[in-house]
GROMACS .gro file of C-alpha atoms in nm:
model
  324
    1MET     CA    1   0.005   0.009  -0.010
    2GLY     CA    2   0.263   0.235   0.065
    3ARG     CA    3   0.229   0.548   0.300
    4ASP     CA    4  -0.107   0.659   0.427
    5TYR     CA    5  -0.195   1.002   0.255
    6TYR     CA    6  -0.538   1.031   0.460
    7SER     CA    7  -0.290   0.972   0.756
    8ILE     CA    8  -0.038   1.200   0.658
    9LEU     CA    9  -0.308   1.487   0.625
   10GLY     CA   10  -0.458   1.391   0.921
   11VAL     CA   11  -0.855   1.328   0.711
   12ALA     CA   12  -1.095   1.061   0.707
   13LYS     CA   13  -1.068   0.868   0.404
   14GLY     CA   14  -1.434   0.997   0.330
   15ALA     CA   15  -1.277   1.386   0.409
   16ASP     CA   16  -1.417   1.660   0.166
   17GLU     CA   17  -1.255   1.922  -0.049
   18ASN     CA   18  -1.285   2.194   0.228
   19GLU     CA   19  -1.100   1.939   0.471
   20LEU     CA   20  -0.836   1.859   0.288
   21LYS     CA   21  -0.753   2.212   0.205
   22LYS     CA   22  -0.759   2.280   0.609
   23SER     CA   23  -0.538   1.996   0.659
   24TYR     CA   24  -0.322   2.118   0.420
   25ARG     CA   25  -0.314   2.452   0.474
   26LYS     CA   26  -0.214   2.409   0.855
   27LEU     CA   27   0.045   2.164   0.772
   28ALA     CA   28   0.192   2.318   0.500
   29MET     CA   29   0.275   2.628   0.713
   30LYS     CA   30   0.383   2.423   1.013
   31TRP     CA   31   0.665   2.248   0.805
   32HIS     CA   32   0.732   2.492   0.522
   33PRO     CA   33   1.128   2.507   0.530
   34ASP     CA   34   1.153   2.887   0.599
   35LYS     CA   35   0.943   2.814   0.907
   36ASN     CA   36   1.205   2.594   1.023
   37PRO     CA   37   1.539   2.697   0.976
   38ASP     CA   38   1.678   2.473   1.273
   39ASN     CA   39   1.523   2.171   1.135
   40ARG     CA   40   1.503   2.201   0.766
   41GLU     CA   41   1.625   1.884   0.658
   42GLN     CA   42   1.355   1.734   0.855
   43ALA     CA   43   1.106   1.968   0.746
   44GLU     CA   44   1.132   1.973   0.391
   45ALA     CA   45   1.062   1.588   0.425
   46LYS     CA   46   0.771   1.677   0.591
   47PHE     CA   47   0.669   1.919   0.364
   48LYS     CA   48   0.719   1.723   0.040
   49GLU     CA   49   0.524   1.430   0.230
   50VAL     CA   50   0.233   1.680   0.297
   51SER     CA   51   0.250   1.851  -0.060
   52GLU     CA   52   0.225   1.500  -0.194
   53ALA     CA   53  -0.048   1.395  -0.040
   54TYR     CA   54  -0.247   1.702  -0.094
   55GLU     CA   55  -0.161   1.651  -0.466
   56VAL     CA   56  -0.301   1.332  -0.531
   57LEU     CA   57  -0.615   1.332  -0.284
   58SER     CA   58  -0.726   1.691  -0.407
   59ASP     CA   59  -0.756   1.549  -0.777
   60PRO     CA   60  -1.054   1.321  -0.816
   61GLN     CA   61  -0.913   1.062  -1.049
   62LYS     CA   62  -0.553   1.079  -0.850
   63ARG     CA   63  -0.732   0.976  -0.559
   64GLU     CA   64  -0.939   0.696  -0.689
   65ILE     CA   65  -0.600   0.517  -0.834
   66TYR     CA   66  -0.449   0.563  -0.518
   67ASP     CA   67  -0.735   0.432  -0.309
   68LYS     CA   68  -0.779   0.095  -0.558
   69PHE     CA   69  -0.409   0.069  -0.583
   70GLY     CA   70  -0.199   0.278  -0.339
   71GLU     CA   71   0.088   0.475  -0.383
   72GLU     CA   72   0.269   0.201  -0.546
   73GLY     CA   73   0.006   0.151  -0.818
   74LEU     CA   74  -0.074   0.550  -0.882
   75LYS     CA   75   0.373   0.546  -0.919
   76ASN     CA   76   0.354   0.279  -1.152
   77GLY     CA   77   0.078   0.419  -1.370
   78MET     CA   78  -0.201   0.161  -1.277
   79GLY     CA   79  -0.562   0.270  -1.330
   80GLY     CA   80  -0.517   0.466  -1.660
   81GLY     CA   81  -0.648   0.814  -1.737
   82GLY     CA   82  -0.426   1.085  -1.795
   83GLY     CA   83  -0.139   1.269  -1.680
   84GLY     CA   84   0.069   1.008  -1.537
   85GLY     CA   85   0.362   1.014  -1.824
   86PRO     CA   86   0.609   0.747  -1.846
   87GLY     CA   87   0.640   0.518  -1.557
   88GLY     CA   88   0.352   0.685  -1.370
   89PHE     CA   89   0.219   0.990  -1.176
   90HIS     CA   90   0.486   1.263  -1.126
   91PHE     CA   91   0.488   1.497  -0.825
   92ARG     CA   92   0.495   1.856  -0.832
   93ASN     CA   93   0.757   2.079  -0.685
   94PRO     CA   94   0.619   2.096  -0.324
   95GLU     CA   95   0.678   2.477  -0.388
   96ASP     CA   96   0.540   2.564  -0.672
   97LEU     CA   97   0.181   2.381  -0.542
   98PHE     CA   98   0.252   2.559  -0.223
   99ALA     CA   99   0.295   2.926  -0.406
  100GLU     CA  100  -0.010   2.822  -0.636
  101PHE     CA  101  -0.244   2.719  -0.346
  102PHE     CA  102  -0.181   3.048  -0.139
  103GLY     CA  103  -0.250   3.260  -0.453
  104GLY     CA  104   0.134   3.327  -0.502
  105ARG     CA  105   0.207   3.551  -0.190
  106SER     CA  106   0.409   3.445   0.112
  107PRO     CA  107   0.136   3.354   0.417
  108PHE     CA  108   0.452   3.432   0.632
  109GLY     CA  109   0.388   3.839   0.681
  110GLY     CA  110   0.680   4.055   0.519
  111MET     CA  111   1.072   4.107   0.621
  112GLY     CA  112   0.963   4.209   1.002
  113GLY     CA  113   0.709   4.467   0.852
  114GLY     CA  114   0.418   4.232   0.803
  115GLU     CA  115   0.340   4.288   0.451
  116ASP     CA  116   0.308   3.968   0.214
  117PHE     CA  117   0.527   3.970  -0.061
  118ASP     CA  118   0.513   3.766  -0.404
  119PHE     CA  119   0.673   3.438  -0.484
  120PRO     CA  120   0.965   3.460  -0.599
  121PHE     CA  121   1.085   3.689  -0.338
  122GLY     CA  122   1.195   3.961  -0.602
  123GLY     CA  123   1.192   4.352  -0.567
  124MET     CA  124   1.148   4.360  -0.169
  125GLY     CA  125   1.204   4.707  -0.076
  126GLY     CA  126   1.441   4.821  -0.290
  127MET     CA  127   1.671   4.504  -0.294
  128GLY     CA  128   1.635   4.511  -0.671
  129GLY     CA  129   1.457   4.180  -0.721
  130MET     CA  130   1.680   3.936  -0.562
  131PRO     CA  131   1.620   3.584  -0.673
  132PHE     CA  132   1.622   3.426  -0.365
  133GLY     CA  133   1.382   3.284  -0.114
  134PHE     CA  134   1.406   3.316   0.256
  135GLY     CA  135   1.761   3.379   0.330
  136GLY     CA  136   2.051   3.555   0.139
  137MET     CA  137   2.081   3.872   0.386
  138PRO     CA  138   2.305   3.867   0.707
  139GLY     CA  139   2.051   3.728   0.974
  140MET     CA  140   1.774   3.578   0.728
  141GLY     CA  141   1.894   3.227   0.762
  142GLY     CA  142   2.094   3.030   0.506
  143MET     CA  143   2.064   3.137   0.146
  144ARG     CA  144   1.849   2.931  -0.091
  145GLN     CA  145   1.811   3.049  -0.449
  146ALA     CA  146   1.458   2.999  -0.609
  147GLY     CA  147   1.403   2.769  -0.908
  148PRO     CA  148   1.215   2.886  -1.182
  149ARG     CA  149   0.824   2.988  -1.125
  150LYS     CA  150   0.569   2.737  -1.249
  151ALA     CA  151   0.319   2.857  -1.483
  152LYS     CA  152  -0.030   2.852  -1.370
  153ALA     CA  153  -0.236   2.551  -1.447
  154ILE     CA  154  -0.462   2.602  -1.813
  155GLU     CA  155  -0.834   2.415  -1.737
  156GLN     CA  156  -1.023   2.343  -2.015
  157THR     CA  157  -1.396   2.211  -1.970
  158LEU     CA  158  -1.395   1.857  -2.157
  159TYR     CA  159  -1.794   1.802  -2.235
  160CYS     CA  160  -1.922   1.430  -2.220
  161THR     CA  161  -2.278   1.322  -2.315
  162LEU     CA  162  -2.450   1.069  -2.029
  163GLU     CA  163  -2.418   0.804  -2.260
  164GLU     CA  164  -2.010   0.875  -2.262
  165ILE     CA  165  -1.987   0.891  -1.917
  166TYR     CA  166  -2.250   0.597  -1.851
  167THR     CA  167  -2.016   0.329  -2.044
  168GLY     CA  168  -1.695   0.512  -2.026
  169CYS     CA  169  -1.519   0.624  -2.339
  170THR     CA  170  -1.159   0.811  -2.490
  171LYS     CA  171  -1.132   1.130  -2.577
  172LYS     CA  172  -0.843   1.249  -2.778
  173MET     CA  173  -0.778   1.625  -2.735
  174LYS     CA  174  -0.527   1.780  -2.967
  175ILE     CA  175  -0.303   2.113  -2.802
  176SER     CA  176  -0.072   2.314  -2.980
  177ARG     CA  177   0.225   2.478  -2.774
  178GLN     CA  178   0.565   2.592  -2.771
  179VAL     CA  179   0.870   2.339  -2.763
  180ARG     CA  180   1.239   2.460  -2.782
  181GLY     CA  181   1.072   2.771  -2.974
  182LYS     CA  182   0.853   2.574  -3.197
  183GLN     CA  183   0.509   2.534  -3.250
  184GLU     CA  184   0.405   2.171  -3.197
  185SER     CA  185   0.080   1.959  -3.199
  186GLU     CA  186   0.050   1.681  -2.964
  187ILE     CA  187  -0.288   1.492  -2.887
  188LEU     CA  188  -0.361   1.442  -2.548
  189GLU     CA  189  -0.566   1.096  -2.448
  190ILE     CA  190  -0.846   1.104  -2.181
  191ASN     CA  191  -0.981   0.762  -2.044
  192VAL     CA  192  -1.332   0.849  -1.908
  193LYS     CA  193  -1.422   0.633  -1.640
  194PRO     CA  194  -1.794   0.487  -1.639
  195GLY     CA  195  -1.984   0.677  -1.351
  196TRP     CA  196  -1.707   0.990  -1.359
  197LYS     CA  197  -1.919   1.287  -1.199
  198LYS     CA  198  -1.934   1.676  -1.341
  199GLY     CA  199  -1.588   1.853  -1.221
  200THR     CA  200  -1.371   1.535  -1.253
  201LYS     CA  201  -1.004   1.672  -1.311
  202ILE     CA  202  -0.782   1.516  -1.549
  203THR     CA  203  -0.448   1.664  -1.535
  204PHE     CA  204  -0.130   1.648  -1.785
  205PRO     CA  205   0.161   1.775  -1.616
  206GLU     CA  206   0.394   2.042  -1.795
  207LYS     CA  207   0.223   2.027  -2.059
  208GLY     CA  208   0.188   2.380  -2.176
  209ASP     CA  209   0.440   2.626  -2.325
  210GLU     CA  210   0.817   2.597  -2.291
  211LEU     CA  211   0.923   2.933  -2.196
  212PRO     CA  212   1.240   3.047  -2.062
  213ASN     CA  213   1.305   3.035  -1.709
  214VAL     CA  214   0.944   2.896  -1.638
  215VAL     CA  215   0.812   2.612  -1.618
  216PRO     CA  216   0.529   2.503  -1.849
  217ALA     CA  217   0.167   2.496  -1.694
  218ASP     CA  218  -0.029   2.188  -1.591
  219ILE     CA  219  -0.311   2.157  -1.847
  220ILE     CA  220  -0.650   2.025  -1.647
  221PHE     CA  221  -0.938   1.924  -1.861
  222ILE     CA  222  -1.251   1.952  -1.647
  223LEU     CA  223  -1.552   1.703  -1.699
  224ASP     CA  224  -1.883   1.872  -1.778
  225GLU     CA  225  -2.194   1.706  -1.872
  226LYS     CA  226  -2.379   1.782  -2.194
  227PRO     CA  227  -2.772   1.793  -2.158
  228HIS     CA  228  -2.990   1.487  -2.222
  229PRO     CA  229  -3.349   1.499  -2.371
  230LYS     CA  230  -3.499   1.242  -2.143
  231LEU     CA  231  -3.280   1.223  -1.824
  232ARG     CA  232  -3.149   1.453  -1.572
  233ARG     CA  233  -2.825   1.300  -1.343
  234ASP     CA  234  -2.796   1.374  -0.992
  235GLY     CA  235  -2.523   1.193  -0.800
  236ASN     CA  236  -2.526   0.867  -0.909
  237ASP     CA  237  -2.868   0.847  -1.000
  238LEU     CA  238  -3.109   0.961  -1.294
  239MET     CA  239  -3.425   1.170  -1.297
  240HIS     CA  240  -3.695   1.149  -1.553
  241THR     CA  241  -4.024   1.310  -1.561
  242ALA     CA  242  -4.321   1.096  -1.739
  243HIS     CA  243  -4.614   1.335  -1.881
  244ILE     CA  244  -4.960   1.070  -1.891
  245SER     CA  245  -5.284   1.181  -1.936
  246LEU     CA  246  -5.592   1.161  -1.694
  247ALA     CA  247  -5.707   0.854  -1.803
  248ASP     CA  248  -5.403   0.700  -1.742
  249ALA     CA  249  -5.325   0.852  -1.392
  250LEU     CA  250  -5.688   0.675  -1.288
  251CYS     CA  251  -5.666   0.373  -1.432
  252GLY     CA  252  -5.270   0.279  -1.446
  253THR     CA  253  -5.049   0.270  -1.721
  254THR     CA  254  -4.683   0.126  -1.824
  255VAL     CA  255  -4.450   0.392  -1.911
  256SER     CA  256  -4.092   0.344  -2.134
  257VAL     CA  257  -3.793   0.520  -2.018
  258PRO     CA  258  -3.522   0.540  -2.283
  259HIS     CA  259  -3.235   0.379  -2.074
  260LEU     CA  260  -2.848   0.509  -2.157
  261ASP     CA  261  -2.706   0.185  -2.245
  262GLY     CA  262  -2.931   0.189  -2.535
  263THR     CA  263  -3.233  -0.076  -2.372
  264ASN     CA  264  -3.615   0.110  -2.228
  265VAL     CA  265  -3.672   0.070  -1.878
  266GLU     CA  266  -4.055  -0.022  -1.811
  267LEU     CA  267  -4.262   0.071  -1.524
  268THR     CA  268  -4.626  -0.046  -1.462
  269VAL     CA  269  -4.819   0.137  -1.211
  270LYS     CA  270  -5.186  -0.002  -1.181
  271ASP     CA  271  -5.239   0.252  -0.843
  272ILE     CA  272  -5.398   0.564  -0.898
  273ILE     CA  273  -5.163   0.870  -1.015
  274THR     CA  274  -5.168   1.172  -0.851
  275PRO     CA  275  -4.958   1.495  -0.982
  276GLY     CA  276  -4.603   1.443  -0.846
  277THR     CA  277  -4.608   1.086  -0.770
  278GLN     CA  278  -4.250   0.925  -0.808
  279LYS     CA  279  -4.180   0.544  -0.836
  280VAL     CA  280  -3.771   0.422  -0.839
  281VAL     CA  281  -3.640   0.203  -1.056
  282ARG     CA  282  -3.369   0.011  -0.854
  283GLY     CA  283  -3.019  -0.022  -0.998
  284LYS     CA  284  -3.091   0.141  -1.331
  285GLY     CA  285  -2.870   0.496  -1.216
  286MET     CA  286  -2.527   0.574  -1.347
  287PRO     CA  287  -2.227   0.348  -1.254
  288ILE     CA  288  -2.069   0.393  -0.908
  289THR     CA  289  -1.716   0.454  -1.021
  290LYS     CA  290  -1.561   0.358  -0.678
  291GLN     CA  291  -1.767   0.062  -0.624
  292PRO     CA  292  -1.740  -0.158  -0.982
  293GLY     CA  293  -2.078  -0.325  -1.079
  294THR     CA  294  -2.296  -0.114  -0.873
  295TYR     CA  295  -2.503   0.141  -0.959
  296GLY     CA  296  -2.745   0.433  -0.858
  297ASN     CA  297  -3.130   0.448  -0.917
  298MET     CA  298  -3.363   0.576  -1.172
  299PHE     CA  299  -3.679   0.843  -1.057
  300ILE     CA  300  -3.957   0.865  -1.221
  301LYS     CA  301  -4.184   1.136  -1.143
  302PHE     CA  302  -4.524   1.177  -1.290
  303GLU     CA  303  -4.701   1.505  -1.458
  304VAL     CA  304  -5.040   1.454  -1.514
  305VAL     CA  305  -5.154   1.625  -1.821
  306PHE     CA  306  -5.516   1.754  -1.782
  307PRO     CA  307  -5.785   1.768  -2.067
  308ARG     CA  308  -5.793   2.123  -2.152
  309MET     CA  309  -6.195   2.121  -2.185
  310LEU     CA  310  -6.471   1.882  -2.152
  311SER     CA  311  -6.835   1.863  -2.312
  312ASP     CA  312  -7.134   1.871  -2.081
  313GLU     CA  313  -7.202   1.495  -2.146
  314GLN     CA  314  -6.842   1.410  -2.070
  315LYS     CA  315  -6.860   1.575  -1.746
  316GLN     CA  316  -7.155   1.413  -1.664
  317GLN     CA  317  -7.043   1.077  -1.718
  318LEU     CA  318  -6.751   1.148  -1.529
  319ARG     CA  319  -6.984   1.259  -1.221
  320ALA     CA  320  -7.134   0.980  -1.217
  321LEU     CA  321  -6.821   0.725  -1.221
  322LEU     CA  322  -6.654   0.887  -1.028
  323PRO     CA  323  -6.675   0.913  -0.632
  324THR     CA  324  -6.789   1.240  -0.453
   0.00000   0.00000   0.00000
């Protein structure tokens, strides 16, 4: 299994995004090497470990692979999907992640004056844009030269139909970027897993432009769902609204709902159906990614279409038939 990233961040296995951010913020501040000049070696190791844990658990795709195959499976490229590269997943520079998380500004305050300053630590009060981290001046600790700054991640929406998300699919995305001063095209392949949810992120590390003194940006595709004419997704469930006549509502009916797998889901109702009645067809929802072979449910809501007008004779017949 390797390291337990949940234990490293001190969160439960079901921790949500806010819990992960809160824990990372606290631990990254605690173990940042610039906060631990007397214990720098241990702090750097802890800081890197916290960064790796947050990077994996905050990304739904990487987290899914980790939950199934552990740290070794993640690093060996198990589970498919984009962003692994040769030899599996490669972690970001902890300092880049730290700077991006805090908006490119130091959370430790300024150099004695309490003001924030940008990463890298250049242009500090007439110091001429010195390319150093904390340190480099007498009394400021050891000198630590900052490396190239990583470009901001590029995010792109990846639209998929509900059918594609239900069965899983492969998307090929063409990108153009500068490589060694030349414009080049590349095809990025994304393996969309059955049941992935809107907002799932697929990261391709450092696939942005290669520019001098800048680490290329990550390219991140964010899954979104195209509208479906008959079905609406709600978590792992599918929702359908069936419009039926008043006669069917009173006498019973069978509705047929086109399913994402190409079949039809049929539901027979013999009871009287009132407007807003909802029935459940179990196991006919979306695949549950973290539980292969299991599915959510389909909810069918009934809307009764009333006749716009009735003749006097029809009204009399209805009065005679219906209980008062």
